[in-house]
PDB file of C-alpha atoms in Angstrom:
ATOM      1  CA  UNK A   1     105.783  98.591  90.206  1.00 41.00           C
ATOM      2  CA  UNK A   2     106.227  99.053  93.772  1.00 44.00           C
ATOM      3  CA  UNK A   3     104.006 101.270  95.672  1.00 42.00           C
ATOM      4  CA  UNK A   4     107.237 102.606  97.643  1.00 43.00           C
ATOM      5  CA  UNK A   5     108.991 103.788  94.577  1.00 47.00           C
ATOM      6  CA  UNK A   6     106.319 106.334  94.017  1.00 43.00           C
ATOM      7  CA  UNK A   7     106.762 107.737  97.139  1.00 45.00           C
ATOM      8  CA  UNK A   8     108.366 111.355  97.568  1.00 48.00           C
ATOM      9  CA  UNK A   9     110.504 112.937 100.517  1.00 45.00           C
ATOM     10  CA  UNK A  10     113.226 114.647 101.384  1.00 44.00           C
ATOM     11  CA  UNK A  11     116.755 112.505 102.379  1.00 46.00           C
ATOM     12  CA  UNK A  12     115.323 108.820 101.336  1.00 47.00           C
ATOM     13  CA  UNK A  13     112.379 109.545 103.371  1.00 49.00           C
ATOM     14  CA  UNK A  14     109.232 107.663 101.443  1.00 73.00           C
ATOM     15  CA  UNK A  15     106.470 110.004 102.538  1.00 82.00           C
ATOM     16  CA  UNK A  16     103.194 109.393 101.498  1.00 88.00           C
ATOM     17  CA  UNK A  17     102.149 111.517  97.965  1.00 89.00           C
ATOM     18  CA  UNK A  18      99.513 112.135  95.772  1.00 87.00           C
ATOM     19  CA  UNK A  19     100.952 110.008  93.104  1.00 89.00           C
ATOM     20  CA  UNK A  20     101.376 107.069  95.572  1.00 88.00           C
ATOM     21  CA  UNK A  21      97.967 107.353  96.707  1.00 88.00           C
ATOM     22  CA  UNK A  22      96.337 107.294  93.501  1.00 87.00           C
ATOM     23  CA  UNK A  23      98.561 104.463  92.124  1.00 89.00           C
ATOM     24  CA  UNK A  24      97.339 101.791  94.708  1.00 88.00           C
ATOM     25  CA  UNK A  25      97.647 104.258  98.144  1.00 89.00           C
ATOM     26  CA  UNK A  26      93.941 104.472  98.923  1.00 89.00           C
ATOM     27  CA  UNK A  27      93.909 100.415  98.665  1.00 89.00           C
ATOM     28  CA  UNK A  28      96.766  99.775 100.378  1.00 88.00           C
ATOM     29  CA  UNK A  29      95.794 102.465 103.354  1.00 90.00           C
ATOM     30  CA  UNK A  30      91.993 100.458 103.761  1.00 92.00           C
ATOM     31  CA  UNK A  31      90.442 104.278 102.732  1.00 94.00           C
ATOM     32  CA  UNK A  32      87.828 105.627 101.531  1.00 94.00           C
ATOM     33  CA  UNK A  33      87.439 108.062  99.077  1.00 93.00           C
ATOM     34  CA  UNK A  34      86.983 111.045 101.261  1.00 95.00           C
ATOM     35  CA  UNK A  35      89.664 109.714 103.921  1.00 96.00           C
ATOM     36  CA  UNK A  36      91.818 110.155 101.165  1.00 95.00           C
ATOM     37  CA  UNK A  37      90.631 113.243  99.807  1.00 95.00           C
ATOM     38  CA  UNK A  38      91.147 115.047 103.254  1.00 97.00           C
ATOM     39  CA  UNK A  39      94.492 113.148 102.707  1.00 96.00           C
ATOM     40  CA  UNK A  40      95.367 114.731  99.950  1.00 95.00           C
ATOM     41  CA  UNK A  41      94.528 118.485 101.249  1.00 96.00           C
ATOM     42  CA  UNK A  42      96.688 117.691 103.985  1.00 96.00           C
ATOM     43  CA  UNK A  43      99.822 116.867 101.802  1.00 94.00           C
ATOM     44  CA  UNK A  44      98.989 119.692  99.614  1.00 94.00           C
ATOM     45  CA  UNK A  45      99.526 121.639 102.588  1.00 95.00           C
ATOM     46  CA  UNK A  46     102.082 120.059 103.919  1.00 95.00           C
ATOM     47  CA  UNK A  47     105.646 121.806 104.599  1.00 93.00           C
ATOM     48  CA  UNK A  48     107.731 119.603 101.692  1.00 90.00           C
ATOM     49  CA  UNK A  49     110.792 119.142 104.480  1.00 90.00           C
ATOM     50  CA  UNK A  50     109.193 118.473 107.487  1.00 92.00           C
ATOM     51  CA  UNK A  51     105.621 117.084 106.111  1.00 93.00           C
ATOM     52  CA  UNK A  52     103.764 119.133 108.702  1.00 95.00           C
ATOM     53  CA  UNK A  53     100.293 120.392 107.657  1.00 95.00           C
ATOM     54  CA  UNK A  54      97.925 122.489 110.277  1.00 94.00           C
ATOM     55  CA  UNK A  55      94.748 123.652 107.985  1.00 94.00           C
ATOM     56  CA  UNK A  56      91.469 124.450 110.267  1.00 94.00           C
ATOM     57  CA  UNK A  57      88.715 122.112 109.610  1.00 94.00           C
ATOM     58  CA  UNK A  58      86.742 124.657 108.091  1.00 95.00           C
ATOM     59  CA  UNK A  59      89.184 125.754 105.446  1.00 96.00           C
ATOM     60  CA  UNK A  60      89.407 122.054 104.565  1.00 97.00           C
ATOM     61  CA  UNK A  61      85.000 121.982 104.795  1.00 97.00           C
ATOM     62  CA  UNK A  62      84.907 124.776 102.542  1.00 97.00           C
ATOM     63  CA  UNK A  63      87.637 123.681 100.282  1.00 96.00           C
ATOM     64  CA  UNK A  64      86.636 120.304  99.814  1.00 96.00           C
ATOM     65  CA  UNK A  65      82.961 121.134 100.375  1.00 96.00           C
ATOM     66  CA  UNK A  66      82.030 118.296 102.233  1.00 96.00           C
ATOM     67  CA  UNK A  67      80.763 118.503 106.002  1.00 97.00           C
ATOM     68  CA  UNK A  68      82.729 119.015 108.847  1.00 96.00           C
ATOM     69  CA  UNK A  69      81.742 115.560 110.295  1.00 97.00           C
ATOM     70  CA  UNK A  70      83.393 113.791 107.963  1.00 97.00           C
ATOM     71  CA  UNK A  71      86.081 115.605 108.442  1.00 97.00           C
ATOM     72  CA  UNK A  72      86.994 114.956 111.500  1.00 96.00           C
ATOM     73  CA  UNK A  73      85.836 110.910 110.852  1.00 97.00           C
ATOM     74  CA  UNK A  74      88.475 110.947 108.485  1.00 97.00           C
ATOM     75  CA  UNK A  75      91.008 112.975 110.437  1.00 96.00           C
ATOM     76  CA  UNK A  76      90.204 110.215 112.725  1.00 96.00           C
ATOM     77  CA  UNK A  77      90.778 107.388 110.585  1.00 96.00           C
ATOM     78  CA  UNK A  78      93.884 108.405 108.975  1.00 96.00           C
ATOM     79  CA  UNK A  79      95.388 108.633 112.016  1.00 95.00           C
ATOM     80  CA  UNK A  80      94.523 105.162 113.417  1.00 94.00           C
ATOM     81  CA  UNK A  81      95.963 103.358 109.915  1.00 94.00           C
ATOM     82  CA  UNK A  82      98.979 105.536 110.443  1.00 92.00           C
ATOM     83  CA  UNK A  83      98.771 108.121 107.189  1.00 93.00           C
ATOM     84  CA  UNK A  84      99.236 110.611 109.569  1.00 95.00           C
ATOM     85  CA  UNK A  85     100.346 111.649 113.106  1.00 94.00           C
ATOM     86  CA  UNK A  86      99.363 115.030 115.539  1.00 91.00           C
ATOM     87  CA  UNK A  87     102.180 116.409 115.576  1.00 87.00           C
ATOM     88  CA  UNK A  88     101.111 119.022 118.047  1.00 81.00           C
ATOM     89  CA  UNK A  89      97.571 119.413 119.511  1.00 77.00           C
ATOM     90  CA  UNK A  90      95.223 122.438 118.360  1.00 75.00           C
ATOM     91  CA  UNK A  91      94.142 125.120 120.655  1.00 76.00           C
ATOM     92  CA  UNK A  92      91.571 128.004 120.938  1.00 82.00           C
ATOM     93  CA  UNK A  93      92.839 129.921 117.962  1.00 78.00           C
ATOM     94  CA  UNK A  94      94.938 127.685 116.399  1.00 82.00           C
ATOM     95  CA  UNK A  95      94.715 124.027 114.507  1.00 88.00           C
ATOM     96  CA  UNK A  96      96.153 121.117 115.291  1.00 92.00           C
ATOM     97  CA  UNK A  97      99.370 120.393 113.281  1.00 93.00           C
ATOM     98  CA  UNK A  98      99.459 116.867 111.192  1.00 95.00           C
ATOM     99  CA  UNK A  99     102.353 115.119 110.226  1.00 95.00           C
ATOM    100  CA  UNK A 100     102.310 113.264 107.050  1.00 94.00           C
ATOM    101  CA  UNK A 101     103.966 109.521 107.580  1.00 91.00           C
ATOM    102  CA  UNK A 102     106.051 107.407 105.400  1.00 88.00           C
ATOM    103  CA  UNK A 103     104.729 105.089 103.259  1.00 82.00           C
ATOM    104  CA  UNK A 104     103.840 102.048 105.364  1.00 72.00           C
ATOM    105  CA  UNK A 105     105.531  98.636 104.444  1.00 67.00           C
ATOM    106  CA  UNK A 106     102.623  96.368 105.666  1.00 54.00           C
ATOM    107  CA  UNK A 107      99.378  96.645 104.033  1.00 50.00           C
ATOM    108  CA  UNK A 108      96.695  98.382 106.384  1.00 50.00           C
ATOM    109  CA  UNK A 109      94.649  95.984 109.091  1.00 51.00           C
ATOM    110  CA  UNK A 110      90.957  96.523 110.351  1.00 50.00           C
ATOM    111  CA  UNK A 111      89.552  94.145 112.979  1.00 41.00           C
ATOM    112  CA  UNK A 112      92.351  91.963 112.798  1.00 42.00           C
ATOM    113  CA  UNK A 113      92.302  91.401 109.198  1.00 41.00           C
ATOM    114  CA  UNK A 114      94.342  92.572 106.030  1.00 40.00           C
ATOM    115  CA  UNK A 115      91.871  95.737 103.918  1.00 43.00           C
ATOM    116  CA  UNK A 116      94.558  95.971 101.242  1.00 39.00           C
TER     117      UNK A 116
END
C-alpha cells in the first residue's frame, strides 16, 4: 500500500498522521522512536485545518515523560527532515507554533544518503 494513501488532511492535503507514521512513517522520515513520539504529541495537538500545534516543552516533558533535552533534539530533527515547520517563533510567555507538513514524496536523506 502506499504510504501517501494513509495520509489525512483537509482539501487533498496529505498531512502527516499517526496512522501513516506507524505504517512505515518513522522509516520513511529516518526517525527515531522518540523523534516520532514528540511527533505524534504534536499532531495530537495539532489544529485538524490548519495543522498548527504550539504545546510548551514542558507539557510535552511531562506528558511524554522523557527529558526536556530530547525534546528539543527531536524538535530539532523533525524539522531538518521536514515533518514539521515553525510556523511562528516562541516568546517569553508563549511557545513556538509548529506546523505539521505533508507527507514527503522522497524518502528522508542524512549525510547525503537515503535512511528510508
Amino acid at each position: 500500500m502506499d504510504l501517501r494513501s494513509l495520509a489525512g488532511g483537509v482539501g487533498g492535503v496529505a498531512r502527516i498522521t499517526t496512522r501513516w507514521l506507524v505504517r512505515g512513517g518513522f522509516k520513511a522520515l529516518g526517525i527515531t522512536a522518540h523523534e516520532g513520539i514528540v511527533l505524534i504529541a504534536l499532531i495530537d495537538r495539532a489544529d485538524k485545518h490548519t495543522g498548527i500545534a504550539w504545546p510548551s516543552q514542558l507539557l510535552l516533558v511531562r506528558d511524554l515523560g522523557i527529558a526536556r533535552s530530547t525534546i528539543q533534539g527531536a524538535l530539532a530533527r523533525l524539522l531538518a527532515v521536514g515533518a514539521i515547520a515553525e510556523h511562528e517563533p516562541g516568546r517569553p510567555g508563549r511557545s513556538t507554533r509548529y506546523r505539521v507538513c505533508d507527507v514527503p514524496e522522497q524518502p528522508a536523506r542524512e549525510a547525503g544518503r537515503f535512511v528510508a
